[in-house]
Short mmCIF file of C-alpha atoms and ligand atoms in Angstrom, two decimals:
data_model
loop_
_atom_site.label_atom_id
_atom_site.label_comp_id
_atom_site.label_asym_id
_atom_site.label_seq_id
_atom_site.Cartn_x
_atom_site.Cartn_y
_atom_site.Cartn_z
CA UNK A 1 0.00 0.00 0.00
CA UNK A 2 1.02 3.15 -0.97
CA UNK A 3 2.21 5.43 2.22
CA UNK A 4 0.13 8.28 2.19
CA UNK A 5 1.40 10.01 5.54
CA UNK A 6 2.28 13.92 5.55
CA UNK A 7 6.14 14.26 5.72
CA UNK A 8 6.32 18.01 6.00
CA UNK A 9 6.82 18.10 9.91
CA UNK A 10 8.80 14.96 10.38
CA UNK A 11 11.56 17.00 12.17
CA UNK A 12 9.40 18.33 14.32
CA UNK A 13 9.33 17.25 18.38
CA UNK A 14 7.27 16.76 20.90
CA UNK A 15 6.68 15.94 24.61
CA UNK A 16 5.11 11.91 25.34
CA UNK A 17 4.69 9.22 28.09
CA UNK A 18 7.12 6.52 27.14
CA UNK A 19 6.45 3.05 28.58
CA UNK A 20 9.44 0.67 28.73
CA UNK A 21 10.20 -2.56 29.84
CA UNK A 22 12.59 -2.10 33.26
CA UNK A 23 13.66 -5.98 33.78
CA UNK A 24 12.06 -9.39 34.60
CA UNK A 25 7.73 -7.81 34.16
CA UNK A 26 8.89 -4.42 35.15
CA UNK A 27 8.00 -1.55 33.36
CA UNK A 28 8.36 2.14 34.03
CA UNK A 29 7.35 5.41 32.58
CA UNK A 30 8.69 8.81 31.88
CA UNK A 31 8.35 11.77 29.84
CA UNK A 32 10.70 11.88 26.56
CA UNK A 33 10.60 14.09 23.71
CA UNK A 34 10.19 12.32 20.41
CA UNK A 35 10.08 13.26 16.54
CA UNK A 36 6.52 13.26 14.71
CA UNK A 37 9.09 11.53 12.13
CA UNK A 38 8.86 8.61 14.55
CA UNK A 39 4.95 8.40 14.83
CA UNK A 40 3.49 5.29 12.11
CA UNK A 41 2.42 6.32 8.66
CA UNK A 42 -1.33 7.47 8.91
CA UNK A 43 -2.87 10.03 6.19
CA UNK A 44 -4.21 12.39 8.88
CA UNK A 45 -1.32 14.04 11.78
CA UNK A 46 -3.38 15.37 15.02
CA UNK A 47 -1.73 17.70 17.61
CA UNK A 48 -3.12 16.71 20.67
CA UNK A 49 -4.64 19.10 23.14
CA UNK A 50 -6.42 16.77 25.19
CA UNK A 51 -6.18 12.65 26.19
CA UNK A 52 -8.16 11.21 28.93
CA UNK A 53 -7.33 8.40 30.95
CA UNK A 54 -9.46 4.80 30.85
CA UNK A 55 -8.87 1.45 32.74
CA UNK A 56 -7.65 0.46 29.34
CA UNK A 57 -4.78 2.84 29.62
CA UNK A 58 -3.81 2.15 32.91
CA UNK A 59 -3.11 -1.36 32.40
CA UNK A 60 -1.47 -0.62 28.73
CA UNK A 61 1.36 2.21 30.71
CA UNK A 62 1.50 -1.24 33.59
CA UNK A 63 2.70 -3.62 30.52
CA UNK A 64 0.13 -5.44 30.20
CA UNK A 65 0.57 -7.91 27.31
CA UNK A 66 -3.41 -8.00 26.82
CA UNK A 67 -3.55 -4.46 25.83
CA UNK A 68 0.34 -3.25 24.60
CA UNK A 69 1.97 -5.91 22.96
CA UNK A 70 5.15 -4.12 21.66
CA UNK A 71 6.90 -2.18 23.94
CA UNK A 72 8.12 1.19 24.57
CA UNK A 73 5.37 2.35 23.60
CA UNK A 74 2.97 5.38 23.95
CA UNK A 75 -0.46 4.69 25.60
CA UNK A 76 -3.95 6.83 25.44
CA UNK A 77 -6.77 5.50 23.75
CA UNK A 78 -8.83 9.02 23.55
CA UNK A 79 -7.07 12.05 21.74
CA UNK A 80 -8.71 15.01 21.00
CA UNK A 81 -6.87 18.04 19.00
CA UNK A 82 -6.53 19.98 15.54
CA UNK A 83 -5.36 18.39 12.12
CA UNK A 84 -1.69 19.24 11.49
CA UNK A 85 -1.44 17.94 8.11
CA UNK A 86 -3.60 15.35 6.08
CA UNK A 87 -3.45 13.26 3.11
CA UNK A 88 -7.14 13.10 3.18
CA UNK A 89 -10.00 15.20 1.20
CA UNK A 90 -12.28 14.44 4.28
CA UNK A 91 -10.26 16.41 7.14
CA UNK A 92 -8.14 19.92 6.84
CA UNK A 93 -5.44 21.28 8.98
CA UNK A 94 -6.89 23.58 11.76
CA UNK A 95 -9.73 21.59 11.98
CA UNK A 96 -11.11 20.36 15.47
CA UNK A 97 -11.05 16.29 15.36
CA UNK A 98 -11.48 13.71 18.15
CA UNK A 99 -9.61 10.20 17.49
CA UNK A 100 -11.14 7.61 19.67
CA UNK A 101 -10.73 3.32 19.90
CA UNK A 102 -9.53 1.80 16.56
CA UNK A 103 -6.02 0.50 17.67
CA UNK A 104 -4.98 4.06 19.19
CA UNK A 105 -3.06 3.49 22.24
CA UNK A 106 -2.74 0.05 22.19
CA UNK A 107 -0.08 -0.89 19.36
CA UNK A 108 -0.14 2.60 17.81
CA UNK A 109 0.92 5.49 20.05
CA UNK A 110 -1.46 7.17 21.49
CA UNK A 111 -3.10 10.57 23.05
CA UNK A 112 -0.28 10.58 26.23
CA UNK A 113 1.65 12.48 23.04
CA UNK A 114 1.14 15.52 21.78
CA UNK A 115 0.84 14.38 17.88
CA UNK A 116 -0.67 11.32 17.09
CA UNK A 117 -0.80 9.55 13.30
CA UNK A 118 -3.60 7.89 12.28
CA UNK A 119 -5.44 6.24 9.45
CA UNK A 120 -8.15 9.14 7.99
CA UNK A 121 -10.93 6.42 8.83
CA UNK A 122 -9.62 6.45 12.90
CA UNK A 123 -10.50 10.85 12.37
CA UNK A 124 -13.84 11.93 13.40
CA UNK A 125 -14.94 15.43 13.25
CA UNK A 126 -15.68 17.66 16.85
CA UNK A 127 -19.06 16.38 17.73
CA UNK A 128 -21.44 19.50 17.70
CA UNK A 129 -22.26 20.65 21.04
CA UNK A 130 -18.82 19.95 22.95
CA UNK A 131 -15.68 21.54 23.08
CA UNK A 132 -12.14 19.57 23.10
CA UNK A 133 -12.33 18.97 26.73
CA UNK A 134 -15.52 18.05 26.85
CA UNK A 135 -15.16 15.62 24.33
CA UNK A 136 -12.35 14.16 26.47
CA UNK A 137 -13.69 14.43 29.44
CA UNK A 138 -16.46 12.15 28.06
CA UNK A 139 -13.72 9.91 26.18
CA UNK A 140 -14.36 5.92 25.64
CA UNK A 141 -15.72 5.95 29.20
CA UNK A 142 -18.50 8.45 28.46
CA UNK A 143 -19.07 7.23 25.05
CA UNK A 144 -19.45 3.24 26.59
CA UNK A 145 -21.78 4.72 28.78
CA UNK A 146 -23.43 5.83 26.17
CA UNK A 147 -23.71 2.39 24.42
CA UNK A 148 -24.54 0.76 27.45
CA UNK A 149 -27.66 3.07 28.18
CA UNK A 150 -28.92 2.84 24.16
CA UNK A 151 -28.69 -1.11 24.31
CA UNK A 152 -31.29 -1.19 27.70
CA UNK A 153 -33.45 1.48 25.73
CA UNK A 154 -32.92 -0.78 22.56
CA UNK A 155 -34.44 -3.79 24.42
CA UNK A 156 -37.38 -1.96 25.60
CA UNK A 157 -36.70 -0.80 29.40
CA UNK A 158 -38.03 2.33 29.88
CA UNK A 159 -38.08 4.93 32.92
CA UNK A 160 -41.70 3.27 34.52
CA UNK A 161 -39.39 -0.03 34.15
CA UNK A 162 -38.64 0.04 37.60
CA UNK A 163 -35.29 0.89 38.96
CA UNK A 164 -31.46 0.42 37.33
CA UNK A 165 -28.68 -0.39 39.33
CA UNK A 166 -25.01 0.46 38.43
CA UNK A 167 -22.14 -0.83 40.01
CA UNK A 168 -18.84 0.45 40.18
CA UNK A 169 -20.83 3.90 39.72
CA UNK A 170 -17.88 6.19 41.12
CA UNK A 171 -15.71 5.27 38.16
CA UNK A 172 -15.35 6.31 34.56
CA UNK A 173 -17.97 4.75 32.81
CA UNK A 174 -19.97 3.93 36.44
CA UNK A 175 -20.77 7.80 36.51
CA UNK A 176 -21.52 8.78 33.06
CA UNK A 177 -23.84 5.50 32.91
CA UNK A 178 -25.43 7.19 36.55
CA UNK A 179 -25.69 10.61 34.82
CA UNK A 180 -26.78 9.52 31.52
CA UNK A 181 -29.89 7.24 32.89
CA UNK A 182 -30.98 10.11 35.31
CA UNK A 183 -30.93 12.19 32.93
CA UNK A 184 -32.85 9.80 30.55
CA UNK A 185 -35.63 9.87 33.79
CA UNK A 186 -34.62 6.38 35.21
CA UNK A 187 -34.36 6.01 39.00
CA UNK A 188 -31.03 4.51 39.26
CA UNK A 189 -29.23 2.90 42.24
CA UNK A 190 -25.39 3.78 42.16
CA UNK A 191 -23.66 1.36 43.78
CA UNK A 192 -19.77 2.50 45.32
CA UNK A 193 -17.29 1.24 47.88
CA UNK A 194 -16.87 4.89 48.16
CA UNK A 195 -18.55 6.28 50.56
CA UNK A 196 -16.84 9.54 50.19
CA UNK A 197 -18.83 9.83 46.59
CA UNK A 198 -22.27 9.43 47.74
CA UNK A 199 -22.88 13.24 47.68
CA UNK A 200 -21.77 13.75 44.39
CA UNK A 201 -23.71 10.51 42.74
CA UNK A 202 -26.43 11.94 44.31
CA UNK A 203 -25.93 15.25 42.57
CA UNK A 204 -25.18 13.14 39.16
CA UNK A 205 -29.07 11.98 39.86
CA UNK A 206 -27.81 8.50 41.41
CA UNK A 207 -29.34 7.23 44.61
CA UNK A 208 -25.52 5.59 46.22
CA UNK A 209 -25.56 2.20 47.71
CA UNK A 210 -22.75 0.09 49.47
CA UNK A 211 -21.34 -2.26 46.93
CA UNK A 212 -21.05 -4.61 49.37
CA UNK A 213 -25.19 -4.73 49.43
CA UNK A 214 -25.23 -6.31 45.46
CA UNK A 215 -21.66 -8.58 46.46
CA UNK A 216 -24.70 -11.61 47.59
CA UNK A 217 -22.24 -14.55 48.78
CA UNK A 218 -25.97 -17.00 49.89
CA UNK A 219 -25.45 -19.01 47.13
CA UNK A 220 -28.90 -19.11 45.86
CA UNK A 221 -29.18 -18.66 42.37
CA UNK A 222 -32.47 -16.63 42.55
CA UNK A 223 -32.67 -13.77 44.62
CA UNK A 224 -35.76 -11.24 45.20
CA UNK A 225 -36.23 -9.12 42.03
CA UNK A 226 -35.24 -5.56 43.24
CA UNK A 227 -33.89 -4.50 39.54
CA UNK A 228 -35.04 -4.19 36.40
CA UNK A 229 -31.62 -4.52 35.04
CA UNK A 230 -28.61 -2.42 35.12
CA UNK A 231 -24.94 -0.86 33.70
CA UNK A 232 -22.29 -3.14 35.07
CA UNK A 233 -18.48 -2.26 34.57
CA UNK A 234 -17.11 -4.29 37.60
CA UNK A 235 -17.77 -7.88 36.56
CA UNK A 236 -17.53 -10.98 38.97
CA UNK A 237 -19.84 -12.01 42.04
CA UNK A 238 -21.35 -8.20 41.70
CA UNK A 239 -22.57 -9.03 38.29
CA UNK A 240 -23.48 -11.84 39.11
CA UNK A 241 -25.68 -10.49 42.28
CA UNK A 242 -27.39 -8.29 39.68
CA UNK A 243 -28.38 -10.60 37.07
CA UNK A 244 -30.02 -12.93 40.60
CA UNK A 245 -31.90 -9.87 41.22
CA UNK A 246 -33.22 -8.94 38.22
CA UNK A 247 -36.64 -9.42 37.63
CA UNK A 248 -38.43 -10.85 34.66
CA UNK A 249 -38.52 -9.57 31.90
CA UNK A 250 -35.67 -7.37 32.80
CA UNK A 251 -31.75 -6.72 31.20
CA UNK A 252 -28.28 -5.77 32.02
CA UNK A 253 -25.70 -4.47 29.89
CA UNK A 254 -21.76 -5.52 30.78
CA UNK A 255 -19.04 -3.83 29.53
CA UNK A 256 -16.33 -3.91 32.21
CA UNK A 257 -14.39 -6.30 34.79
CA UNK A 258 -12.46 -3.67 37.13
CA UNK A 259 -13.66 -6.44 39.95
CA UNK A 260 -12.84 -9.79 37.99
CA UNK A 261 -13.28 -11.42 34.50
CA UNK A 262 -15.19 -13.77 36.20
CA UNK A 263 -18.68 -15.02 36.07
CA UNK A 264 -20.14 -18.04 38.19
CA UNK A 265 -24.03 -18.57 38.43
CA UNK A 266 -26.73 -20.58 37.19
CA UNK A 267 -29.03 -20.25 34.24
CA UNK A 268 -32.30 -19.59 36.43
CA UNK A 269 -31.87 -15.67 36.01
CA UNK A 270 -32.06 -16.59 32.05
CA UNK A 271 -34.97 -19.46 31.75
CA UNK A 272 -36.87 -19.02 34.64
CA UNK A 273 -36.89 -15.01 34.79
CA UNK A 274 -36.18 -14.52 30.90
CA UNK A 275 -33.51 -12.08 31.83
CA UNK A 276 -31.23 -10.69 29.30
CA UNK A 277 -27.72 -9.99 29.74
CA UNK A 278 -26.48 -7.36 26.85
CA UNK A 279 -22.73 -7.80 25.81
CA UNK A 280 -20.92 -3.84 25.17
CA UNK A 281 -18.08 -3.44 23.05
CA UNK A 282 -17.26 -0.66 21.76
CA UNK A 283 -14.72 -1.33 19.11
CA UNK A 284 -17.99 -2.93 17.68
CA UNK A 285 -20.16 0.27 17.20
CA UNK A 286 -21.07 0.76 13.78
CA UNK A 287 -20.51 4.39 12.36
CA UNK A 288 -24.30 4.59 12.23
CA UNK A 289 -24.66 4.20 15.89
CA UNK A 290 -21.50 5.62 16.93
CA UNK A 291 -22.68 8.93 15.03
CA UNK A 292 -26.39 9.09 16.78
CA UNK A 293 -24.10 8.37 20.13
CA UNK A 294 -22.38 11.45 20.08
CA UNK A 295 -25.15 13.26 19.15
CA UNK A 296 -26.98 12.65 22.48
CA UNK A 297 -23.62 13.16 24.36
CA UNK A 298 -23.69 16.22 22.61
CA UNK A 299 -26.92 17.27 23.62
CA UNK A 300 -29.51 15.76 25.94
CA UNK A 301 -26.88 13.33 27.36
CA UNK A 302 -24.33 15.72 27.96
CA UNK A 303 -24.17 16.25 31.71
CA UNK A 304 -25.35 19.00 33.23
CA UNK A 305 -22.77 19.59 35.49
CA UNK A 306 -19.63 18.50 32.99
CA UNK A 307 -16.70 20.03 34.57
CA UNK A 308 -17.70 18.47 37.69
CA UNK A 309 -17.05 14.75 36.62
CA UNK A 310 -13.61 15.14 35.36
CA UNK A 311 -10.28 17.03 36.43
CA UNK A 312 -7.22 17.91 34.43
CA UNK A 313 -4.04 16.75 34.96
CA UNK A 314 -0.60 17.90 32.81
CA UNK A 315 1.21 14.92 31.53
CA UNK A 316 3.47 15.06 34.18
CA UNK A 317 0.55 14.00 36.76
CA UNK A 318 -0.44 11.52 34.79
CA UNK A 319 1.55 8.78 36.79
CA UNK A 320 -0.22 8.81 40.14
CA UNK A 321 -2.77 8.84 38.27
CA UNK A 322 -2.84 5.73 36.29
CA UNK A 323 -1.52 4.26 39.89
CA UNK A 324 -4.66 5.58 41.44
CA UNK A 325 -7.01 4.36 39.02
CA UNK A 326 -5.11 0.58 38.87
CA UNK A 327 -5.95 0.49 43.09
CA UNK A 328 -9.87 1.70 41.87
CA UNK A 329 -9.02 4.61 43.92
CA UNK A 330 -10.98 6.65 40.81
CA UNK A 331 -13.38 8.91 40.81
CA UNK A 332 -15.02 10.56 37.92
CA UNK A 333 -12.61 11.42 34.61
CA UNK A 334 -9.31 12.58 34.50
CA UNK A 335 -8.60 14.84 31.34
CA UNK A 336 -5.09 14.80 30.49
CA UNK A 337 -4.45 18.33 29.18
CA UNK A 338 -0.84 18.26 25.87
CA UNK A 339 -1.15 21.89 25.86
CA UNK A 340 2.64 23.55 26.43
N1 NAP B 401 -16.53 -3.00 26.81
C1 NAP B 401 -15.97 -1.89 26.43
O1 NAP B 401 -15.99 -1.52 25.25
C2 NAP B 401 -15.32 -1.04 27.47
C3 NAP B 401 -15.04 0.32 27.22
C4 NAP B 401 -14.52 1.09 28.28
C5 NAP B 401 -14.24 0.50 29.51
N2 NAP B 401 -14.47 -0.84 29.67
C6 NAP B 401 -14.21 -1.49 30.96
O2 NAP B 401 -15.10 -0.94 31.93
C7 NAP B 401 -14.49 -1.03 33.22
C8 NAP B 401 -14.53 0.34 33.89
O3 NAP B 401 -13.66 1.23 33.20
P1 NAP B 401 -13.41 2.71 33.76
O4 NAP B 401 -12.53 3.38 32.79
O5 NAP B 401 -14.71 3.30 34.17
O6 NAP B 401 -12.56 2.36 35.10
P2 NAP B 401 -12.55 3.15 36.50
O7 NAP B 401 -12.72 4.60 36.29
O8 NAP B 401 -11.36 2.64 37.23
O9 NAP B 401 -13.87 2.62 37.24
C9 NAP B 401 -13.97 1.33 37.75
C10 NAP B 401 -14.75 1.37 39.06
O10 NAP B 401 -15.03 0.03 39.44
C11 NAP B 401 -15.03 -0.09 40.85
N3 NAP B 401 -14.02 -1.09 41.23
C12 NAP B 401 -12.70 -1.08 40.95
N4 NAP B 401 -12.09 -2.17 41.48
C13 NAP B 401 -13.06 -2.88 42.09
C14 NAP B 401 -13.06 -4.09 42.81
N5 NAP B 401 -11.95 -4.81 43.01
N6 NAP B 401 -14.24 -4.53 43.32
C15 NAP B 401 -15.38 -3.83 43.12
N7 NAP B 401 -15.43 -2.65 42.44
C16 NAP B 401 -14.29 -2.20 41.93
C17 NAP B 401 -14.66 1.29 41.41
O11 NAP B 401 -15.89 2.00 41.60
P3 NAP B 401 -16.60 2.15 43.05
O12 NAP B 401 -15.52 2.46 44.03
O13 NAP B 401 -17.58 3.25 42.84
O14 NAP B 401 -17.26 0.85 43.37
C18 NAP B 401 -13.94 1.93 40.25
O15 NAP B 401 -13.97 3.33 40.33
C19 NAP B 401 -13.09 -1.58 33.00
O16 NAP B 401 -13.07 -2.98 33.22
C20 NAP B 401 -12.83 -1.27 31.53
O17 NAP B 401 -11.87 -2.13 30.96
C21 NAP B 401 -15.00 -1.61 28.68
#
């Protein structure tokens, strides 16, 4: 194939999070400068103004060999910036552009730099209604929030449903799922081991619960319906505690497994309740959907209070970070600002 990338600023540099391996499954992390000349080819060369930081990145800047397979290597699956240069009709330089999932920031450096280049088909436009940081501080957590909340309205739950619960509601995707469905006019149950959050679920329209309330260790594989389904990003024995307390009819939508990959329980929930469970990945949006996604984020989804769910960091704060979010110590977003 022929390589279509924009050579012009090749000798330019630029400030990124460099992950390298430090010994026997060590790996550290530090700031380096680098040349856009060292970025992949890509038609379309992005000057980053804004990352965010996901799970996802956390364990790619930790080495994990499920995410990052090459290393050094740049992590940050979210970028949002202007076009620098492109090879492509569809984008022009100057223009506002928000790169998002593909392979960015797994095996292709991502946002933690300030350029990033990608293929033209990786490049979507601004979404209308939200600035560069808002987009970010939305980022794949907001966005598979997003997906998470259209699949339960997909299936037919509706707000006179009965009430949602989402679990691990203090984090990333946890909070825009709470903000997103209260918004949307569900009741919603936000469960936390965070006590320390309850005021601000609250204000996101959540009504916080102890986590260790859904973590049911009786072993029966029915339990009272209290739920008509839920968001769940944790995974494990609190999954499945939801999908035993669901009641018929009802579904749940699981996209994460910050708790465990794990899932042991019968198939009552399924056959005797008729209980759905809803399976979210995002890398499996279709342009379609993913379009009519951000439009809602843009507009009646977009939370009220934005600003409030996610704080900016420099790169250079990114580290405790990424340790804070690995211990689940996270609440909200953190925006990672590549302005300098
Ligand atoms: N399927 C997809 O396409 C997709 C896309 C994005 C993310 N994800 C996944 O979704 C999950 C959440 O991502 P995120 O970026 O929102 O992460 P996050 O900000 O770290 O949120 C995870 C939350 O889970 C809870 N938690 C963490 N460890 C726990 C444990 N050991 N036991 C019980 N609860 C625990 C904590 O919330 P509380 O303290 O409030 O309980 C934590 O804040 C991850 O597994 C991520 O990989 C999947």
């Amino acid at each position: 194939m022929q390589d279509k990338s924009p050579t012009r600023m090749d000798s330019a540099s630029f400030d990124t999070l460099w992950v390298e391996a430090a010994g026997a499954e060590k790996f550290q992390r530090r700031i380096i400068r680098r040349h856009v000349g060292d970025l992949p080819p890509g038609e379309v060369l992005v000057r980053v103004r804004y990352s965010s930081l996901n799970y996802k990145d956390a364990l790619s800047a930790s080495g994990n060999p499920g995410v990052t397979r090459h290393y050094p290597h740049t992590p940050g699956i979210d970028a949002a910036g202007e076009v620098a240069l492109s090879a492509s009709l569809d984008f022009k330089p100057g223009e506002p552009v928000v790169v998002m999932g593909f392979d960015l920031g797994m095996n292709t450096p991502g946002g933690f730099g300030q350029y990033v280049r990608v293929p033209a088909a990786w490049v979507r436009k601004l979404p209308e209604g939200l600035t560069l940081w808002e987009s970010m501080a939305i980022g794949t957590a907001g966005f598979t929030a997003a997906i998470c909340a259209y699949r339960l309205e997909e299936y037919g739950l509706r707000p006179g449903s009965g009430e949602l619960l989402v679990t691990g509601a203090s984090g990333g995707v946890g909070s825009f799922a709470v903000s997103i469905l209260a918004r949307d006019g569900y009741s919603v149950a936000a469960a936390t081991g965070k006590p320390e959050q309850y005021a601000w679920l609250e204000r996101l329209g959540g009504k916080p619960i102890d986590r260790e309330e859904i973590d049911d260790r009786s072993g029966r594989p029915l339990l009272s319906g209290r739920w008509a389904g839920g968001v769940d990003t944790v995974g494990g024995n609190y999954l499945a505690t939801l999908l035993r307390a669901t009641r018929p009819g009802g579904c749940v939508a699981c996209c994460g497994n910050a708790a465990s990959p794990e899932l042991h329980l019968t198939v009552f929930p399924f056959i005797l309740r008729g209980v759905a469970l809803l399976g979210v990945d995002m890398a499996t949006t279709s342009p379609e959907q993913s379009a009519e996604l951000w439009r809602r984020l843009g507009d009646r989804w977009k939370p009220q209070h934005l600003d409030e769910m996610a704080r900016t960091v420099p790169l250079a704060g990114l580290d405790a970070e990424i340790e804070r979010i690995l211990r689940g110590g996270q609440a909200g977003r953190v925006v990672v600002s590549l302005e300098n």
